[in-house]
PDB file of C-alpha atoms in Angstrom:
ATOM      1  CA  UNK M   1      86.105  98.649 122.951  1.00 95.00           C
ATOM      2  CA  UNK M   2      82.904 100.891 122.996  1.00 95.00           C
ATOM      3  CA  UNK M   3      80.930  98.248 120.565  1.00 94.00           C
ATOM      4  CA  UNK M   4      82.034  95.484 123.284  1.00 96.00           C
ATOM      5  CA  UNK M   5      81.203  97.787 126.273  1.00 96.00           C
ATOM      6  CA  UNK M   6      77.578  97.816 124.083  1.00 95.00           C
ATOM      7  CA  UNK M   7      77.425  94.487 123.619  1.00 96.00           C
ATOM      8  CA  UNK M   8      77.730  93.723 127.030  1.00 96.00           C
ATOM      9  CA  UNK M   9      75.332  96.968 127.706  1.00 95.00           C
ATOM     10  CA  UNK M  10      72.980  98.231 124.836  1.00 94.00           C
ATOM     11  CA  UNK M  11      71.628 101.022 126.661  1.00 91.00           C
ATOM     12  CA  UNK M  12      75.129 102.511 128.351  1.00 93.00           C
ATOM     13  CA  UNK M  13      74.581 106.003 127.460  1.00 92.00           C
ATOM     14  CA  UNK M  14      78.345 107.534 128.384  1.00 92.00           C
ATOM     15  CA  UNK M  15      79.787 104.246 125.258  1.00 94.00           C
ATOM     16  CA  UNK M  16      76.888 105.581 123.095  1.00 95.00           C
ATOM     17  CA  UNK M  17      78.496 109.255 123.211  1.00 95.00           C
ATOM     18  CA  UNK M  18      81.830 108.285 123.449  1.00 95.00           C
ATOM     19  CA  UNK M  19      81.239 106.375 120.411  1.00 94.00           C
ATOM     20  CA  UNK M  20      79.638 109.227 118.686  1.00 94.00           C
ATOM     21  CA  UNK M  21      82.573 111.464 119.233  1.00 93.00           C
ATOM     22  CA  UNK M  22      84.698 109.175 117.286  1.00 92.00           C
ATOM     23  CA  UNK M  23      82.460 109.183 114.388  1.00 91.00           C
ATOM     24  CA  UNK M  24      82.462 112.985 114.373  1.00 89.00           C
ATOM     25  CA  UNK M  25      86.470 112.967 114.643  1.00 86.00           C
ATOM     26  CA  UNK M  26      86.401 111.013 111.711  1.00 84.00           C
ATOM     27  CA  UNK M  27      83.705 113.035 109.679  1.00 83.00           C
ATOM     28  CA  UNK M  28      86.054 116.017 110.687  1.00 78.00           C
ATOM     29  CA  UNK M  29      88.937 114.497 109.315  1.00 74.00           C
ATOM     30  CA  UNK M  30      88.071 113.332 106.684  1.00 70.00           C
ATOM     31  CA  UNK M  31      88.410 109.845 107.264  1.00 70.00           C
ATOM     32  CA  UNK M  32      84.713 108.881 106.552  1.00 60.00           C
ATOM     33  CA  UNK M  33      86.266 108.713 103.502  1.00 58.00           C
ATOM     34  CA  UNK M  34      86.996 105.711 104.326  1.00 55.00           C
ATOM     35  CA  UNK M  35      83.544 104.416 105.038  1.00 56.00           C
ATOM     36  CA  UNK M  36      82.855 104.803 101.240  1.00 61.00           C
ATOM     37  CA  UNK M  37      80.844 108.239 101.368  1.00 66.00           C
ATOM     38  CA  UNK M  38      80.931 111.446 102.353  1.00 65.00           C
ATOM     39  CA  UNK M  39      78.677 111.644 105.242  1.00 75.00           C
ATOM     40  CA  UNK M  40      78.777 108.089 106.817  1.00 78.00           C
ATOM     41  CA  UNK M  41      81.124 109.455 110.230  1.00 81.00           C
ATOM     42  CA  UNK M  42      78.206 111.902 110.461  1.00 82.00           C
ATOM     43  CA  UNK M  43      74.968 109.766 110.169  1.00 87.00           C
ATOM     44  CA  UNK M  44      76.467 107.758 112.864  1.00 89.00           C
ATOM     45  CA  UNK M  45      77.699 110.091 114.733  1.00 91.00           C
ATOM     46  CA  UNK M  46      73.945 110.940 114.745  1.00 91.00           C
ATOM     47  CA  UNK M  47      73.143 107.617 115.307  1.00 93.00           C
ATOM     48  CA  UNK M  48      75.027 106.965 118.365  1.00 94.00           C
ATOM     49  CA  UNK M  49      74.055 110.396 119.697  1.00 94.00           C
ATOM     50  CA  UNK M  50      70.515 109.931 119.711  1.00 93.00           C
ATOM     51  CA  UNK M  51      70.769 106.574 121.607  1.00 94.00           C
ATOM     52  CA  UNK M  52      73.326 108.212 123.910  1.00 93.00           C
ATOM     53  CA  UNK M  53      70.321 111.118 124.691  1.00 91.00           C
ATOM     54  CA  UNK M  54      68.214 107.838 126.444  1.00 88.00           C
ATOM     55  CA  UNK M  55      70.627 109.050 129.323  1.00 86.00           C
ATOM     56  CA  UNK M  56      72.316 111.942 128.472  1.00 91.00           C
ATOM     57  CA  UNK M  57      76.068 112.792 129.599  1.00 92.00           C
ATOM     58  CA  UNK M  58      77.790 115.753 129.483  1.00 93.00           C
ATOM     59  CA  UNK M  59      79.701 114.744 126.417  1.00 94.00           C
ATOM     60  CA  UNK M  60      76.627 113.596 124.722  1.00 95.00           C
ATOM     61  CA  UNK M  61      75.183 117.612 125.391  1.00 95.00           C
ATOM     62  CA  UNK M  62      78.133 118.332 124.387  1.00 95.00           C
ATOM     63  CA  UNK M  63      78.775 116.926 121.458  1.00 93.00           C
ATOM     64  CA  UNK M  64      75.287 118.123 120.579  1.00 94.00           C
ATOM     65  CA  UNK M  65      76.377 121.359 121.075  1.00 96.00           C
ATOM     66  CA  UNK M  66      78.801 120.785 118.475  1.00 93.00           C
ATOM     67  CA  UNK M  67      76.795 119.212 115.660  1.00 92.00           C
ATOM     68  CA  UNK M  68      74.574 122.032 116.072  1.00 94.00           C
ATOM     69  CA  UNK M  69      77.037 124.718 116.096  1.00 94.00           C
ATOM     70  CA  UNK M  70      78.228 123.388 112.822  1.00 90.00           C
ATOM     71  CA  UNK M  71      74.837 123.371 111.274  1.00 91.00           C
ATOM     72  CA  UNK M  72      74.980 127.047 112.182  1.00 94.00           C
ATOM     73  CA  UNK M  73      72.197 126.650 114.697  1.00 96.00           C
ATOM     74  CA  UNK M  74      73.740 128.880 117.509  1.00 97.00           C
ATOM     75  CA  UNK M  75      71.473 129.519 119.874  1.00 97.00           C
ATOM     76  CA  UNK M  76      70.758 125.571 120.234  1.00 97.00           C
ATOM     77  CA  UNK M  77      74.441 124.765 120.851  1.00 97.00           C
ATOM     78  CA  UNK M  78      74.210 127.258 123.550  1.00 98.00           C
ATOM     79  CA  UNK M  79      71.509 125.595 124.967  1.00 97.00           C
ATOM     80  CA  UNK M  80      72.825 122.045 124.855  1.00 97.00           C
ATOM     81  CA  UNK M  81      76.236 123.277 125.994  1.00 97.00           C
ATOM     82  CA  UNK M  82      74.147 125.177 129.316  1.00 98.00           C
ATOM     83  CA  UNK M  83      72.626 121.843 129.829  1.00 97.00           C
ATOM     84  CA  UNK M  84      75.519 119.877 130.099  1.00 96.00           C
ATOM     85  CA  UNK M  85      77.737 122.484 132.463  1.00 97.00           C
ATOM     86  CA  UNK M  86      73.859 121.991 134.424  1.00 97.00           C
ATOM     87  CA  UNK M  87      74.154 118.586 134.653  1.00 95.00           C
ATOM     88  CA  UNK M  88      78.145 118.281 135.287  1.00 95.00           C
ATOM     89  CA  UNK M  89      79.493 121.558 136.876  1.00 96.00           C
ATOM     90  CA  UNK M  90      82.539 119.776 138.201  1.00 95.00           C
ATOM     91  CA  UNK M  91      83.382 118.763 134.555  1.00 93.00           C
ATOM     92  CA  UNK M  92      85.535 120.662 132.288  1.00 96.00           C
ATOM     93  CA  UNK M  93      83.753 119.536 128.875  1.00 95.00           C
ATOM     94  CA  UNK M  94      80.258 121.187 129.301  1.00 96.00           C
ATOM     95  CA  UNK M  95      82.412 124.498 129.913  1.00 98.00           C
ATOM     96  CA  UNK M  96      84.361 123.783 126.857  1.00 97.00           C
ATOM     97  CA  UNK M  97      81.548 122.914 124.311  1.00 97.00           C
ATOM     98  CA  UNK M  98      79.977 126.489 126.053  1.00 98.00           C
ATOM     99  CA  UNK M  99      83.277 128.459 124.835  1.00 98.00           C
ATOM    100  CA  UNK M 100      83.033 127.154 121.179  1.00 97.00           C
ATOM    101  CA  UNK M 101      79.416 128.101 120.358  1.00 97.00           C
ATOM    102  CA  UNK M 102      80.049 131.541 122.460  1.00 98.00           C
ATOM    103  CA  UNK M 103      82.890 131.822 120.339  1.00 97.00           C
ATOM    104  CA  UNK M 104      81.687 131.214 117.170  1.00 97.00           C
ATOM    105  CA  UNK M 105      78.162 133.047 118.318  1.00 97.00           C
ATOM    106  CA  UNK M 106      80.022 136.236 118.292  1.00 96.00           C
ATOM    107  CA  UNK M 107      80.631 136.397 122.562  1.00 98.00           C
ATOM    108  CA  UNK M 108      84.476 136.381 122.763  1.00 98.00           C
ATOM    109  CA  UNK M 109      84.563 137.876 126.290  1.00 98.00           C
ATOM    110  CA  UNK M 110      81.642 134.815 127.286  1.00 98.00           C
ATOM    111  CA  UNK M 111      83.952 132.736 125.497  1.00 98.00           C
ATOM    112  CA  UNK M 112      86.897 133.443 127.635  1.00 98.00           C
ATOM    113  CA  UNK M 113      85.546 132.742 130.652  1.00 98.00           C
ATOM    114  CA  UNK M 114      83.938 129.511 129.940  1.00 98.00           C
ATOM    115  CA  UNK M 115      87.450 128.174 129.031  1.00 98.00           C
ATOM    116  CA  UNK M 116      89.202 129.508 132.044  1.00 98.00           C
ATOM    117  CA  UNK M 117      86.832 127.613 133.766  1.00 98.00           C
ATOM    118  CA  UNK M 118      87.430 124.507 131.749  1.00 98.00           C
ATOM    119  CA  UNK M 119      91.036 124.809 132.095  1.00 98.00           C
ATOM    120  CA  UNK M 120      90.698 125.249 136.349  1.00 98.00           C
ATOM    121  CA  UNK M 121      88.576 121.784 135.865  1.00 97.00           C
ATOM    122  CA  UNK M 122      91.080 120.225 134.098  1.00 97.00           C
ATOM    123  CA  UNK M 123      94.452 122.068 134.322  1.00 97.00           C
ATOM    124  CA  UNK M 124      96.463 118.566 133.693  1.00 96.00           C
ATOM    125  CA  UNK M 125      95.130 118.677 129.503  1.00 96.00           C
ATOM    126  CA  UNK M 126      94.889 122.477 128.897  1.00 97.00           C
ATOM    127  CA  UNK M 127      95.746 122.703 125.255  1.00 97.00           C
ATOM    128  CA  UNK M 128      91.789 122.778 123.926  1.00 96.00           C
ATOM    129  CA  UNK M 129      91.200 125.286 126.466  1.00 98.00           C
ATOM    130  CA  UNK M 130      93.836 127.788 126.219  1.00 98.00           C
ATOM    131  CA  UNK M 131      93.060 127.178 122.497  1.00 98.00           C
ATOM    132  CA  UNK M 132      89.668 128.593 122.239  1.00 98.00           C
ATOM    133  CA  UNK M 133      90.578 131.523 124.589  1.00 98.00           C
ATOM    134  CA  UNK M 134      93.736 132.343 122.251  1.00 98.00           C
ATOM    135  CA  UNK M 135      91.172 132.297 119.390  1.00 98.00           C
ATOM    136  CA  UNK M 136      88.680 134.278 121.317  1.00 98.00           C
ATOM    137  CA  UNK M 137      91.793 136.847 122.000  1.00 98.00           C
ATOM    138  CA  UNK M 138      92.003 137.247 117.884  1.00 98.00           C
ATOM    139  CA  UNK M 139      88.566 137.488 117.279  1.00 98.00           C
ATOM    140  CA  UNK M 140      88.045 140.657 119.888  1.00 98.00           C
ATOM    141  CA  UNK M 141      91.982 141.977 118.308  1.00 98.00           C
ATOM    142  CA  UNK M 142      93.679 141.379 121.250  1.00 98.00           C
ATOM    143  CA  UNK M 143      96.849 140.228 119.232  1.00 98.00           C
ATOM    144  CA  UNK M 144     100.016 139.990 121.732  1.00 98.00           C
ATOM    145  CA  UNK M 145      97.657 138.368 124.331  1.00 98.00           C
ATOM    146  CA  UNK M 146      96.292 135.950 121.735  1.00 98.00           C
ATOM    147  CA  UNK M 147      99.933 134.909 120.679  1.00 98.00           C
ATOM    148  CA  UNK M 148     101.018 134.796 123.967  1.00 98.00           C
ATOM    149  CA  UNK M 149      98.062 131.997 125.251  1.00 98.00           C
ATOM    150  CA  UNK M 150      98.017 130.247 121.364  1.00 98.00           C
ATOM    151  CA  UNK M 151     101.951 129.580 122.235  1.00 98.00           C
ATOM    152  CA  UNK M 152     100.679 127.922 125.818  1.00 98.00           C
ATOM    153  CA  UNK M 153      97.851 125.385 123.443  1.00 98.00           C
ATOM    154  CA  UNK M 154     100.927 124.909 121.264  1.00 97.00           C
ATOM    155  CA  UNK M 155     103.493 123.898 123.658  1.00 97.00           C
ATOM    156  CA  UNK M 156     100.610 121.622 125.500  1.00 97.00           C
ATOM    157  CA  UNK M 157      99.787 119.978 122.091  1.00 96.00           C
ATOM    158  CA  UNK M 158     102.627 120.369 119.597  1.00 94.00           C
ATOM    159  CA  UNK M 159     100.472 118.209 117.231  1.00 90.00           C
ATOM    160  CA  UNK M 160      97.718 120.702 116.388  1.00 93.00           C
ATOM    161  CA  UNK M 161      98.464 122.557 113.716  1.00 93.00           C
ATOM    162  CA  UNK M 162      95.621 125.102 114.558  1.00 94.00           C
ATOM    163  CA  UNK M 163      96.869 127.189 117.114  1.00 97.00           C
ATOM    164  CA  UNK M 164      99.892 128.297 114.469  1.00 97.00           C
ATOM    165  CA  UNK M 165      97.013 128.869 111.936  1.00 97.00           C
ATOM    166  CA  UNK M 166      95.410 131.978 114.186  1.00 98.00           C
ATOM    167  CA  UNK M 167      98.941 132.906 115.674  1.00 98.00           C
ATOM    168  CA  UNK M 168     100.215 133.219 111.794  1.00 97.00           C
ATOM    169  CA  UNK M 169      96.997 135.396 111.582  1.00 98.00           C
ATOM    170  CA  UNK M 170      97.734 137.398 114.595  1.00 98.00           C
ATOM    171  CA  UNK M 171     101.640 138.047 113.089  1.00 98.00           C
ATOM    172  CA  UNK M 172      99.808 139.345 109.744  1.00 98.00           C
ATOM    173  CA  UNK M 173      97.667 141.741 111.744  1.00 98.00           C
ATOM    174  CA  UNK M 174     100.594 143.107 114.161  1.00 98.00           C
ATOM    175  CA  UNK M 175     102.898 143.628 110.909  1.00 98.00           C
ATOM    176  CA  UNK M 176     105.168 140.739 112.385  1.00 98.00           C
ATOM    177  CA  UNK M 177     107.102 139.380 109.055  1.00 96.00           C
ATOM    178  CA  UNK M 178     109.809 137.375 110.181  1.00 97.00           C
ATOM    179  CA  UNK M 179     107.355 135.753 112.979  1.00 97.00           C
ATOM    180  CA  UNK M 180     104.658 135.168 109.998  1.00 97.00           C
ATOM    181  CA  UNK M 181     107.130 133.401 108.078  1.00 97.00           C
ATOM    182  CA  UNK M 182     109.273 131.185 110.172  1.00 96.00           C
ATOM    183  CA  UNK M 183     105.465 130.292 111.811  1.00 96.00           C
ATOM    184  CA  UNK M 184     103.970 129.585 108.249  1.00 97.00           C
ATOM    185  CA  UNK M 185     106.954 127.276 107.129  1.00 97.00           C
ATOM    186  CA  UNK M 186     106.650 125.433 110.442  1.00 95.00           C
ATOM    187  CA  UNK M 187     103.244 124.599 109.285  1.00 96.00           C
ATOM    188  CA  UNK M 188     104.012 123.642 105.893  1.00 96.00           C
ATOM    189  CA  UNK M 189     106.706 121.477 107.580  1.00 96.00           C
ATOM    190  CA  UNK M 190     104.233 119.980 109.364  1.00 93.00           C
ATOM    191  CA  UNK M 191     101.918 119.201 106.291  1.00 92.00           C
ATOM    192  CA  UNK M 192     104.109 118.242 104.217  1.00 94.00           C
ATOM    193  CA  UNK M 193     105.595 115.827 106.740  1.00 93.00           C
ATOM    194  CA  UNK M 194     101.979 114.226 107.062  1.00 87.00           C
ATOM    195  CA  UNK M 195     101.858 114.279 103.248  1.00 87.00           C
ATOM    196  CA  UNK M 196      99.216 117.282 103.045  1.00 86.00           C
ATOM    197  CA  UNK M 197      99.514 119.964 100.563  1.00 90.00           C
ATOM    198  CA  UNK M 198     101.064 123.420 102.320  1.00 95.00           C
ATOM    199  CA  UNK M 199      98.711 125.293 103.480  1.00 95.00           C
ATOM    200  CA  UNK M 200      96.471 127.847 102.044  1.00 95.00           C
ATOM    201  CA  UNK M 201      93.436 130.480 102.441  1.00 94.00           C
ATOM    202  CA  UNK M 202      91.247 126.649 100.864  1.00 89.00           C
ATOM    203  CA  UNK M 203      92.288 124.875 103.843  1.00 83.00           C
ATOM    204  CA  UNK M 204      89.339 127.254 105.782  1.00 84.00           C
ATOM    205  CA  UNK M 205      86.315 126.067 103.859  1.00 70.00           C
ATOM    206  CA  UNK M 206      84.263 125.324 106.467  1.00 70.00           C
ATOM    207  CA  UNK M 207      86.698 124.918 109.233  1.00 81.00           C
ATOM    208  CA  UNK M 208      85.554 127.225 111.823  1.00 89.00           C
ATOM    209  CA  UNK M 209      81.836 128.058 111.461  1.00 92.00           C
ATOM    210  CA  UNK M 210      81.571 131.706 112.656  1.00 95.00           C
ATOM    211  CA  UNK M 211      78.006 133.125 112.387  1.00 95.00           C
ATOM    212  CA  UNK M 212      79.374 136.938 111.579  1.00 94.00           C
ATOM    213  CA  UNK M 213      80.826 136.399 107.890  1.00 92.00           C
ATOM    214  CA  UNK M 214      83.257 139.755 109.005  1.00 95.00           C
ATOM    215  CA  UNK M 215      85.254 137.327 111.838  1.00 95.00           C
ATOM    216  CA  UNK M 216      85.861 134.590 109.025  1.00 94.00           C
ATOM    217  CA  UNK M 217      87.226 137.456 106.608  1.00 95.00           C
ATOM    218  CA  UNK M 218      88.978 138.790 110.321  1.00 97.00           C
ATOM    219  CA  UNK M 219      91.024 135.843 110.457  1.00 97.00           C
ATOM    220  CA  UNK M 220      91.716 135.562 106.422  1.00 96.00           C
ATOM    221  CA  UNK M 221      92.798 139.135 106.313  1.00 97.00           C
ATOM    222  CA  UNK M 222      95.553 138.369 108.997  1.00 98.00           C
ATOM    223  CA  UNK M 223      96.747 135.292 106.795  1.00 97.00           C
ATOM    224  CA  UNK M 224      97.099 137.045 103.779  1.00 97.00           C
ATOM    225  CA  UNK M 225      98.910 139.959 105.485  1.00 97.00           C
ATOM    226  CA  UNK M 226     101.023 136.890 106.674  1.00 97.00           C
ATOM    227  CA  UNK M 227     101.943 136.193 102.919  1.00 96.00           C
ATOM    228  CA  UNK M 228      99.604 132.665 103.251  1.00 97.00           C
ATOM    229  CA  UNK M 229      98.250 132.006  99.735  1.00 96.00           C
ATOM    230  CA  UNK M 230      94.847 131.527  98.308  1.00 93.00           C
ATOM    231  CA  UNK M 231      95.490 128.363  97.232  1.00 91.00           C
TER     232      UNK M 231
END
């Protein structure tokens, strides 16, 4: 539907980044796979982003924001993410691209506030809001409150498995066993059920692209105190 929106508009900006976004889904799944190679969802993701940038959106900053964030350029996703809240202050997704690359820049408390102010923006969706604040909560040790709003993204969006990835964490770290365990074979449930292998310390490669090496090891610490195995 976006490549007929293009057709009937080559130079609609908002289809261009919209677009985009579904090529960076799919290079974040893995699906590119698909495509025959390893980086085809993220040359055009690039692709469509730099056409969307004629006229740039929110999501287009946005997703930006992203891209750079996981090339580990943090102080540009900051930027980009500014520029779209700038340009959109009404709109929750400027706010939430912000609270990632605060997140992962090391400025939890920033973090949090960005996605309160997504979620008042857009209180009907709130599960990738109260998601980043939960992980925010973990990174700055606040474990009972992290639990508590990781439960909230869970319960919004039963599907994503990541939530129960930072809450199984958060069990490790608060000495929580039984939690830990009935949480990690609800994942593995979950996995398995989608054919993936259970998961492990491998499934992180990558995943979340902190810039302070000690948050990463933070967050593995908690999983293996949660009995989650290297491999």
């Amino acid at each position: 539907h976006f490549l007929k929106a293009l057709e009937y508009d080559p130079e609609f900006g908002r289809a261009h980044a919209a677009l985009a976004l579904i090529y960076w889904q799919s290079w974040q799944q893995n699906w590119h796979a698909n495509s025959g190679t390893q980086t085809a969802g993220w040359v055009r993701a690039r692709r469509e982003l730099d056409a969307a940038m004629a006229d740039p959106s929110p999501l287009a900053l946005s997703l930006r924001s992203t891209m750079q964030l996981h090339n580990r350029r943090f102080d540009e996703a900051i930027i980009e993410a500014e520029r779209a809240v700038q340009l959109n202050p009404g709109s929750a997704t400027g706010y939430l691209a912000l609270a990632e690359a605060l997140s992962f820049a090391g400025q939890s408390s920033a973090a949090i506030e960005n996605s309160k102010k997504a979620l008042r923006r857009d209180p009907n969706f709130p599960a990738p809001y109260l998601f980043v604040e939960g992980r925010a909560l973990f990174d700055l040790k606040r474990y009972a409150e992290s639990i508590a709003t990781l439960k909230r993204a869970l319960a919004a969006n039963p599907g994503d498995r990541n939530p129960m990835i930072f809450m199984l964490a958060a069990f490790g770290h608060l000495g929580q066993t039984d939690d830990a365990r009935a949480k990690l074979e609800l994942l593995d449930r979950s996995l398995v059920e989608d054919n993936l292998p259970e998961f492990s310390l491998t499934r992180l490669s990558n995943r979340w692209p902190y810039a302070d090496r000690a948050a990463l090891e933070h967050l593995k610490s908690g999983l293996r105190k949660a009995a989650v195995p290297e491999w």
